[in-house]
Short mmCIF file of C-alpha atoms and ligand atoms in Angstrom, two decimals:
data_model
loop_
_atom_site.label_atom_id
_atom_site.label_comp_id
_atom_site.label_asym_id
_atom_site.label_seq_id
_atom_site.Cartn_x
_atom_site.Cartn_y
_atom_site.Cartn_z
CA MET A 51 33.03 -67.78 2.59
CA THR A 52 31.63 -64.26 2.67
CA GLU A 53 32.99 -61.88 0.08
CA ARG A 54 35.25 -59.09 1.32
CA VAL A 55 33.61 -55.66 1.58
CA TYR A 56 35.99 -52.74 1.13
CA ARG A 57 35.12 -49.71 3.22
CA ILE A 58 36.20 -46.65 1.22
CA ALA A 59 36.23 -43.06 2.47
CA LEU A 60 35.14 -40.51 -0.13
CA ILE A 61 36.31 -36.95 0.52
CA PRO A 62 35.13 -34.82 -2.43
CA GLY A 63 36.25 -31.48 -0.90
CA ASP A 64 35.57 -28.37 -2.99
CA GLY A 65 34.95 -27.37 -6.61
CA VAL A 66 35.33 -30.13 -9.19
CA GLY A 67 36.19 -32.54 -6.37
CA LYS A 68 32.40 -32.78 -5.90
CA GLU A 69 32.04 -33.90 -9.52
CA VAL A 70 35.00 -36.21 -10.07
CA VAL A 71 34.82 -38.17 -6.81
CA PRO A 72 31.19 -39.26 -7.46
CA ALA A 73 32.31 -40.26 -10.98
CA ALA A 74 35.02 -42.52 -9.52
CA ARG A 75 32.47 -43.95 -7.10
CA ARG A 76 30.18 -44.89 -10.00
CA VAL A 77 33.04 -46.68 -11.75
CA LEU A 78 33.97 -48.65 -8.62
CA ALA A 79 30.32 -49.54 -8.00
CA ALA A 80 30.14 -51.01 -11.53
CA LEU A 81 32.88 -53.55 -10.74
CA PRO A 82 32.12 -57.05 -9.43
CA LEU A 83 33.53 -56.13 -5.99
CA ARG A 84 31.74 -55.03 -2.85
CA PHE A 85 32.21 -51.56 -1.41
CA ASP A 86 30.86 -49.67 1.55
CA PHE A 87 31.35 -45.96 0.74
CA VAL A 88 31.60 -43.40 3.55
CA GLU A 89 31.25 -39.72 2.59
CA LEU A 90 33.43 -37.34 4.63
CA ASP A 91 33.90 -33.56 4.66
CA ALA A 92 37.09 -31.54 4.27
CA GLY A 93 38.15 -28.27 2.71
CA TRP A 94 37.25 -24.65 2.34
CA GLU A 95 33.47 -24.97 2.30
CA VAL A 96 33.37 -26.94 5.52
CA PHE A 97 35.88 -24.47 7.02
CA GLU A 98 33.56 -21.57 6.23
CA ARG A 99 30.63 -23.45 7.73
CA THR A 100 32.29 -24.86 10.84
CA GLY A 101 35.67 -23.17 11.33
CA THR A 102 37.71 -26.29 10.64
CA ALA A 103 38.99 -27.62 7.30
CA LEU A 104 39.41 -31.16 8.61
CA PRO A 105 36.52 -32.04 10.94
CA GLN A 106 37.32 -34.43 13.77
CA ARG A 107 34.80 -36.93 12.36
CA THR A 108 36.69 -37.10 9.05
CA ALA A 109 40.03 -37.60 10.77
CA SER A 110 38.69 -40.41 12.95
CA VAL A 111 36.26 -42.20 10.58
CA ILE A 112 38.92 -42.42 7.86
CA ARG A 113 40.90 -44.68 10.18
CA SER A 114 38.11 -47.24 10.12
CA CYS A 115 38.30 -47.42 6.31
CA ASP A 116 40.44 -49.60 4.02
CA GLY A 117 41.44 -46.64 1.85
CA ALA A 118 40.29 -43.20 0.69
CA ILE A 119 39.59 -41.15 -2.42
CA PHE A 120 40.22 -37.44 -2.00
CA GLY A 121 38.98 -34.90 -4.57
CA ALA A 122 40.54 -31.47 -4.15
CA THR A 123 40.26 -28.62 -1.72
CA GLN A 124 40.41 -24.95 -2.39
CA SER A 125 43.06 -23.05 -0.44
CA PRO A 126 42.93 -19.33 0.19
CA SER A 127 45.95 -17.59 -1.35
CA GLN A 128 46.58 -15.54 1.80
CA LYS A 129 47.11 -17.08 5.20
CA ILE A 130 43.75 -17.38 6.99
CA GLU A 131 43.86 -17.89 10.74
CA GLY A 132 42.79 -21.44 11.59
CA TYR A 133 42.87 -22.79 8.03
CA ASN A 134 45.28 -25.64 7.45
CA SER A 135 45.45 -27.76 4.32
CA PRO A 136 43.50 -30.96 5.06
CA ILE A 137 45.50 -33.06 2.60
CA LEU A 138 48.78 -32.16 4.30
CA ALA A 139 47.23 -32.97 7.69
CA LEU A 140 45.91 -36.33 6.48
CA ARG A 141 49.27 -37.30 4.95
CA LYS A 142 50.87 -36.61 8.28
CA GLN A 143 48.24 -38.21 10.53
CA LEU A 144 48.11 -41.40 8.48
CA ASP A 145 51.88 -41.47 7.81
CA LEU A 146 51.38 -41.61 4.05
CA TYR A 147 55.09 -41.40 3.33
CA ALA A 148 55.14 -42.25 -0.37
CA ASN A 149 53.59 -40.20 -3.15
CA LEU A 150 53.19 -42.39 -6.21
CA ARG A 151 52.59 -40.82 -9.59
CA PRO A 152 52.29 -43.12 -12.58
CA ILE A 153 53.07 -41.38 -15.88
CA VAL A 154 51.74 -43.47 -18.77
CA SER A 155 51.20 -42.58 -22.44
CA MET A 156 47.58 -41.83 -23.25
CA PRO A 157 45.78 -42.01 -26.59
CA VAL A 158 45.17 -38.24 -26.74
CA PRO A 159 46.85 -35.62 -28.96
CA GLY A 160 48.68 -33.99 -26.04
CA SER A 161 50.49 -37.20 -25.03
CA ARG A 162 53.79 -38.58 -26.24
CA PRO A 163 53.94 -42.32 -26.97
CA GLY A 164 56.14 -44.96 -25.33
CA ILE A 165 56.08 -43.66 -21.75
CA ASP A 166 55.46 -45.86 -18.72
CA MET A 167 57.14 -44.59 -15.60
CA LEU A 168 56.37 -44.23 -11.93
CA ILE A 169 57.59 -41.31 -9.86
CA VAL A 170 58.04 -42.21 -6.19
CA ARG A 171 58.25 -39.02 -4.17
CA GLU A 172 59.13 -38.85 -0.48
CA ASN A 173 56.07 -37.28 1.13
CA THR A 174 56.96 -36.30 4.71
CA GLU A 175 60.10 -34.19 4.93
CA CYS A 176 62.64 -32.14 2.90
CA LEU A 177 61.65 -28.45 2.65
CA TYR A 178 58.01 -29.39 3.30
CA VAL A 179 58.64 -29.56 7.04
CA ARG A 180 57.82 -25.85 6.66
CA GLN A 181 60.27 -24.54 9.18
CA GLU A 182 60.83 -21.05 7.87
CA ARG A 183 61.95 -17.98 9.73
CA LEU A 184 62.88 -14.37 9.12
CA GLU A 185 66.16 -12.93 10.33
CA ASP A 186 67.93 -9.63 9.97
CA ASN A 187 64.79 -7.52 10.51
CA GLY A 188 62.92 -9.43 7.85
CA ASN A 189 65.61 -9.01 5.21
CA THR A 190 66.73 -12.63 5.27
CA ALA A 191 64.41 -15.61 4.99
CA VAL A 192 65.67 -19.04 5.98
CA ALA A 193 64.01 -22.40 5.35
CA GLN A 194 65.16 -25.57 7.01
CA ARG A 195 65.46 -28.74 4.95
CA VAL A 196 65.27 -32.02 6.82
CA ILE A 197 66.38 -35.35 5.33
CA THR A 198 66.52 -38.42 7.55
CA ARG A 199 68.09 -41.79 6.88
CA ARG A 200 64.91 -43.50 8.07
CA ALA A 201 62.60 -41.69 5.64
CA SER A 202 65.09 -42.00 2.77
CA GLU A 203 65.53 -45.74 3.26
CA ARG A 204 61.82 -46.22 3.60
CA ILE A 205 61.02 -44.42 0.34
CA ALA A 206 63.88 -46.20 -1.47
CA ARG A 207 62.59 -49.59 -0.32
CA LYS A 208 59.13 -48.70 -1.60
CA ALA A 209 60.61 -47.67 -4.97
CA PHE A 210 62.62 -50.87 -5.38
CA MET A 211 59.71 -53.08 -4.34
CA LEU A 212 57.47 -51.32 -6.84
CA ALA A 213 60.11 -51.74 -9.56
CA ARG A 214 60.05 -55.47 -8.89
CA ALA A 215 56.24 -55.58 -8.90
CA ARG A 216 56.07 -53.66 -12.18
CA ARG A 217 58.45 -56.11 -13.79
CA ARG A 218 56.34 -59.06 -12.65
CA GLU A 219 53.27 -57.38 -14.08
CA ARG A 220 55.02 -56.88 -17.41
CA GLU A 221 56.16 -60.50 -17.44
CA ILE A 222 52.58 -61.73 -17.26
CA GLY A 223 51.69 -59.64 -20.29
CA ASP A 224 51.39 -55.93 -20.47
CA TRP A 225 48.26 -54.56 -22.06
CA ARG A 226 49.82 -51.11 -21.91
CA LEU A 227 52.15 -52.12 -24.75
CA GLU A 228 49.04 -52.31 -26.93
CA ILE A 229 48.57 -48.60 -26.58
CA GLY A 230 52.21 -47.69 -26.98
CA GLY A 231 53.73 -48.13 -23.51
CA ARG A 232 57.45 -48.72 -23.38
CA ASP A 233 59.07 -51.98 -24.33
CA VAL A 234 60.55 -54.10 -21.55
CA ASN A 235 63.87 -54.51 -23.36
CA LEU A 236 65.35 -51.29 -22.13
CA GLN A 237 69.13 -51.03 -22.49
CA SER A 238 70.98 -51.00 -19.21
CA PRO A 239 72.75 -47.67 -18.77
CA ILE A 240 75.70 -49.44 -17.20
CA SER A 241 76.16 -52.82 -18.81
CA ASN A 242 74.43 -52.36 -22.18
CA LEU A 243 72.46 -55.52 -21.46
CA PRO A 244 68.71 -55.52 -21.86
CA ILE A 245 67.13 -55.00 -18.46
CA SER A 246 63.59 -55.09 -17.26
CA SER A 247 63.55 -52.81 -14.27
CA LEU A 248 65.41 -49.67 -13.42
CA VAL A 249 65.33 -47.30 -10.45
CA THR A 250 66.70 -43.79 -11.02
CA ILE A 251 67.75 -41.97 -7.84
CA VAL A 252 67.36 -38.19 -8.15
CA HIS A 253 69.38 -35.80 -6.01
CA LYS A 254 71.67 -32.78 -6.00
CA ALA A 255 74.42 -34.21 -3.84
CA ASN A 256 77.09 -32.39 -5.83
CA VAL A 257 75.90 -29.14 -4.18
CA LEU A 258 73.95 -30.24 -1.10
CA SER A 259 76.39 -32.86 0.03
CA LEU A 260 74.91 -33.38 3.52
CA THR A 261 71.15 -33.47 2.84
CA ASP A 262 71.09 -34.86 -0.68
CA GLY A 263 74.23 -36.79 0.15
CA LEU A 264 72.35 -38.65 2.88
CA PHE A 265 69.38 -39.30 0.60
CA ARG A 266 71.67 -40.68 -2.12
CA GLU A 267 73.64 -42.86 0.29
CA ALA A 268 70.50 -44.29 1.89
CA CYS A 269 69.00 -45.13 -1.51
CA LEU A 270 72.21 -46.80 -2.72
CA ALA A 271 72.36 -48.87 0.48
CA VAL A 272 68.81 -50.11 -0.09
CA ALA A 273 69.67 -50.83 -3.74
CA ARG A 274 72.08 -53.53 -2.55
CA GLU A 275 69.08 -55.45 -1.15
CA PHE A 276 67.67 -55.61 -4.69
CA PRO A 277 70.41 -57.05 -6.92
CA ASP A 278 67.79 -57.93 -9.54
CA VAL A 279 66.86 -54.27 -10.05
CA GLN A 280 69.15 -51.98 -12.02
CA VAL A 281 69.99 -48.69 -10.33
CA GLU A 282 71.31 -45.36 -11.60
CA GLU A 283 71.54 -41.86 -10.19
CA GLN A 284 70.92 -38.51 -11.79
CA ILE A 285 71.30 -34.89 -10.68
CA VAL A 286 67.88 -33.23 -10.51
CA ASP A 287 68.35 -30.47 -13.08
CA SER A 288 69.72 -32.75 -15.78
CA MET A 289 67.05 -35.26 -14.74
CA ILE A 290 64.26 -32.88 -15.76
CA TYR A 291 66.03 -32.19 -19.03
CA ARG A 292 66.57 -35.83 -19.83
CA MET A 293 63.09 -36.86 -18.73
CA ILE A 294 61.64 -34.42 -21.23
CA ARG A 295 64.05 -35.49 -23.99
CA GLU A 296 63.84 -39.26 -23.43
CA PRO A 297 60.94 -40.09 -21.10
CA GLU A 298 60.61 -43.59 -22.54
CA ARG A 299 63.91 -44.72 -20.95
CA TYR A 300 62.65 -44.34 -17.36
CA ASP A 301 60.92 -46.94 -15.22
CA VAL A 302 60.83 -46.00 -11.50
CA ILE A 303 62.17 -42.64 -10.30
CA VAL A 304 62.76 -41.96 -6.60
CA ALA A 305 63.25 -38.43 -5.28
CA PRO A 306 63.13 -36.28 -2.15
CA ASN A 307 59.90 -34.33 -1.63
CA LEU A 308 60.55 -31.05 -3.46
CA TYR A 309 62.32 -32.54 -6.49
CA GLY A 310 59.63 -35.21 -6.74
CA ASP A 311 56.89 -32.59 -6.67
CA ILE A 312 58.43 -30.60 -9.50
CA LEU A 313 59.40 -33.65 -11.55
CA SER A 314 55.94 -35.14 -11.36
CA ASP A 315 54.12 -32.02 -12.55
CA ALA A 316 56.57 -31.71 -15.45
CA ALA A 317 56.05 -35.38 -16.27
CA ALA A 318 52.24 -35.02 -16.25
CA ALA A 319 52.61 -32.54 -19.10
CA LEU A 320 54.20 -35.28 -21.25
CA VAL A 321 51.13 -37.51 -21.16
CA GLY A 322 48.06 -35.34 -21.65
CA GLY A 323 47.98 -33.03 -18.67
CA LEU A 324 46.26 -32.57 -15.34
CA GLY A 325 42.89 -34.00 -16.32
CA LEU A 326 44.55 -37.42 -16.71
CA ALA A 327 47.10 -37.43 -13.86
CA PRO A 328 46.38 -39.56 -10.76
CA SER A 329 48.42 -39.94 -7.59
CA ALA A 330 48.46 -42.10 -4.49
CA ASN A 331 49.62 -41.19 -0.99
CA ALA A 332 50.71 -44.51 0.39
CA GLY A 333 51.69 -45.64 3.86
CA ASP A 334 52.38 -49.16 5.00
CA ALA A 335 48.78 -49.78 6.04
CA PHE A 336 46.70 -47.17 4.26
CA THR A 337 46.47 -45.48 0.86
CA LEU A 338 44.69 -42.23 0.03
CA VAL A 339 44.43 -41.49 -3.68
CA GLU A 340 43.69 -38.19 -5.38
CA PRO A 341 43.89 -36.49 -8.75
CA VAL A 342 46.97 -34.27 -9.12
CA HIS A 343 44.75 -31.32 -10.09
CA GLY A 344 43.09 -28.87 -7.71
CA SER A 345 39.52 -27.67 -7.30
CA ALA A 346 39.47 -25.94 -10.74
CA PRO A 347 37.16 -23.06 -9.73
CA ASP A 348 37.06 -21.84 -13.34
CA ILE A 349 35.07 -24.89 -14.48
CA ALA A 350 33.49 -26.10 -11.21
CA GLY A 351 29.74 -26.69 -11.29
CA LYS A 352 29.55 -26.88 -15.07
CA GLY A 353 29.63 -30.66 -15.33
CA ILE A 354 32.58 -30.61 -17.73
CA ALA A 355 35.49 -31.65 -15.48
CA ASN A 356 37.55 -34.55 -16.76
CA PRO A 357 36.94 -37.45 -14.33
CA CYS A 358 39.83 -39.60 -15.67
CA ALA A 359 42.50 -38.50 -13.16
CA THR A 360 40.28 -39.47 -10.22
CA ILE A 361 39.07 -42.68 -11.87
CA LEU A 362 42.70 -43.70 -12.52
CA ALA A 363 43.46 -42.78 -8.91
CA ALA A 364 40.68 -45.17 -7.84
CA ALA A 365 42.50 -47.86 -9.85
CA GLN A 366 45.66 -47.10 -7.85
CA LEU A 367 43.62 -47.60 -4.68
CA LEU A 368 42.44 -51.01 -5.91
CA GLU A 369 46.04 -51.96 -6.66
CA SER A 370 46.99 -51.08 -3.08
CA LEU A 371 44.18 -53.34 -1.85
CA GLY A 372 45.55 -56.25 -3.85
CA GLU A 373 42.84 -55.98 -6.51
CA GLY A 374 45.27 -55.63 -9.41
CA ALA A 375 42.98 -57.23 -11.99
CA ALA A 376 40.15 -54.80 -11.21
CA ALA A 377 42.62 -51.91 -11.31
CA GLN A 378 43.74 -52.95 -14.79
CA ARG A 379 40.14 -53.17 -15.95
CA ILE A 380 39.65 -49.55 -15.00
CA GLN A 381 42.93 -48.43 -16.62
CA ARG A 382 42.09 -50.30 -19.81
CA ALA A 383 38.56 -48.85 -19.89
CA VAL A 384 39.92 -45.31 -19.54
CA HIS A 385 42.43 -45.93 -22.35
CA ARG A 386 39.76 -47.41 -24.62
CA THR A 387 37.43 -44.47 -23.95
CA LEU A 388 40.14 -41.99 -24.87
CA ALA A 389 41.16 -44.07 -27.90
CA ASP A 390 37.52 -43.85 -29.05
CA ASN A 391 37.93 -40.05 -29.08
CA ILE A 392 35.59 -39.51 -26.15
CA TRP A 393 37.28 -36.44 -24.71
CA SER A 394 36.33 -33.74 -22.24
CA ALA A 395 36.92 -30.06 -22.96
CA ASP A 396 40.45 -29.97 -21.47
CA LEU A 397 41.46 -32.61 -24.06
CA GLY A 398 39.81 -30.71 -26.91
CA GLY A 399 36.52 -32.64 -26.95
CA GLN A 400 32.96 -32.02 -25.85
CA ALA A 401 32.12 -34.92 -23.56
CA THR A 402 30.72 -33.99 -20.16
CA THR A 403 31.84 -35.55 -16.89
CA ALA A 404 28.74 -37.79 -16.92
CA GLU A 405 29.27 -38.86 -20.54
CA MET A 406 32.92 -39.75 -20.00
CA THR A 407 32.07 -41.68 -16.85
CA ALA A 408 29.31 -43.62 -18.63
CA ALA A 409 31.67 -44.40 -21.53
CA ILE A 410 34.31 -45.75 -19.13
CA ILE A 411 31.76 -47.90 -17.29
CA GLU A 412 30.54 -49.30 -20.64
CA ARG A 413 34.09 -50.37 -21.48
CA LEU A 414 34.83 -52.03 -18.13
CA SER A 415 33.86 -55.42 -19.48
CA ASP A 416 35.95 -55.22 -22.69
P1 NAI B 689 43.81 -26.54 -10.70
O1 NAI B 689 44.46 -27.86 -10.85
O2 NAI B 689 42.57 -26.49 -9.90
O3 NAI B 689 43.46 -25.96 -12.16
C1 NAI B 689 44.48 -25.67 -13.14
C2 NAI B 689 43.83 -25.69 -14.55
O4 NAI B 689 43.52 -27.03 -14.92
C3 NAI B 689 42.52 -24.92 -14.63
O5 NAI B 689 42.42 -24.29 -15.87
C4 NAI B 689 41.47 -26.01 -14.51
O6 NAI B 689 40.26 -25.70 -15.15
C5 NAI B 689 42.15 -27.19 -15.18
N1 NAI B 689 41.69 -28.45 -14.59
C6 NAI B 689 42.00 -28.94 -13.36
N2 NAI B 689 41.37 -30.11 -13.16
C7 NAI B 689 40.64 -30.36 -14.26
C8 NAI B 689 39.77 -31.42 -14.64
N3 NAI B 689 39.49 -32.46 -13.85
N4 NAI B 689 39.19 -31.36 -15.87
C9 NAI B 689 39.46 -30.34 -16.69
N5 NAI B 689 40.27 -29.31 -16.40
C10 NAI B 689 40.86 -29.32 -15.19
O7 NAI B 689 44.91 -25.55 -10.12
P2 NAI B 689 44.75 -24.03 -9.64
O8 NAI B 689 43.82 -23.30 -10.54
O9 NAI B 689 46.15 -23.56 -9.49
O10 NAI B 689 44.13 -24.12 -8.18
C11 NAI B 689 42.74 -24.00 -7.89
C12 NAI B 689 42.51 -24.31 -6.41
O11 NAI B 689 42.83 -25.68 -6.17
C13 NAI B 689 43.38 -23.50 -5.46
O12 NAI B 689 42.59 -23.11 -4.37
C14 NAI B 689 44.47 -24.45 -5.05
O13 NAI B 689 44.96 -24.15 -3.78
C15 NAI B 689 43.74 -25.77 -5.06
N6 NAI B 689 44.60 -26.95 -5.27
C16 NAI B 689 44.32 -28.04 -4.49
C17 NAI B 689 45.02 -29.22 -4.65
C18 NAI B 689 44.63 -30.37 -3.80
O14 NAI B 689 43.60 -30.36 -3.16
N7 NAI B 689 45.42 -31.43 -3.75
C19 NAI B 689 46.11 -29.33 -5.62
C20 NAI B 689 46.30 -28.15 -6.44
C21 NAI B 689 45.56 -27.00 -6.24
MG1 MG B 690 52.40 -30.20 -6.96
#
């Protein structure tokens, strides 16, 4: 039997994207798996050169790949005619409806211990449909918020399936507990029994009873298909408060687009910051992973960007391809590197991008 070759699109983009995506490529290439990497353009630089931020070749070649790693693109702060964010376009074109952000304790001074949660953010609608208009001679601005039953049920199903998968992973032994991840014997918020998976539905249905009401109702309907997974709901403002006070009690959190965006940036601050925060944009047939951070123009070109967020994102991509063991090898190697005090400047250390990457590769076989 011939071994499977994974065809992976690499879209470095701008700024530190050009440093951290090659780092993730080196880590993948060091694994005992076969990859065919395809480099594709997107972003500000290619826009300045060619007049388009997402060249046709990128949009079409990516479809022939098994998954993609995106770095970051630089966006102009004012509206520039013809410039559209390539990541938003790709999410839409490939129907990447779920944004998955794992928030896991890290062995660095800026991280709190005992945290292992996954934020599942709806990625296609809510206020991000960007239907805004001015009325009243420009004195009133109105934004439309769209919530559909279809998108809400789809994201809820993803969240519950992932909650199940995470529990199975913990049952076969969780290495994350070694480094202070949360214990599986969480108390059920309803029954006081120990439970092993929990989905928290986030909304503001007390105020927005139609839009958030529909999201809540759709999620609760899906919950009935998963009697083995505990479910709870929480209003978004108190959710942020409680997540910061007691992050270790959460497992999977599902939220509409805007709340999920805000929650996940707040959560990243609990576990060591942007240099360590990965995310995946997942559809049913395709996953595009990226670091949460942007192009970091203040440090771009200096060789000091933290590659961990993108390397952990590459692990998420492997998970989506069914290569869970390889994904865990990467996650473990990143944790061991950080535990050995090999830190880039954003974490308070002096390691360069190349040094951190080499240290992670060295620890892949541990
Ligand atoms: P940013 O995430 O690029 O940088 C924020 C701060 O974090 C900076 O001090 C930066 O040096 C630091 N930082 C970010 N990544 C780092 C890394 N890997 N290692 C060490 N330090 C790191 O956010 P900012 O400054 O608001 O945006 C810069 C540009 O990036 C803008 O043009 C923005 O539009 C774009 N951006 C793109 C995103 C994407 O492509 N998905 C996401 C966020 C911002
Ligand atoms: Mg954000």
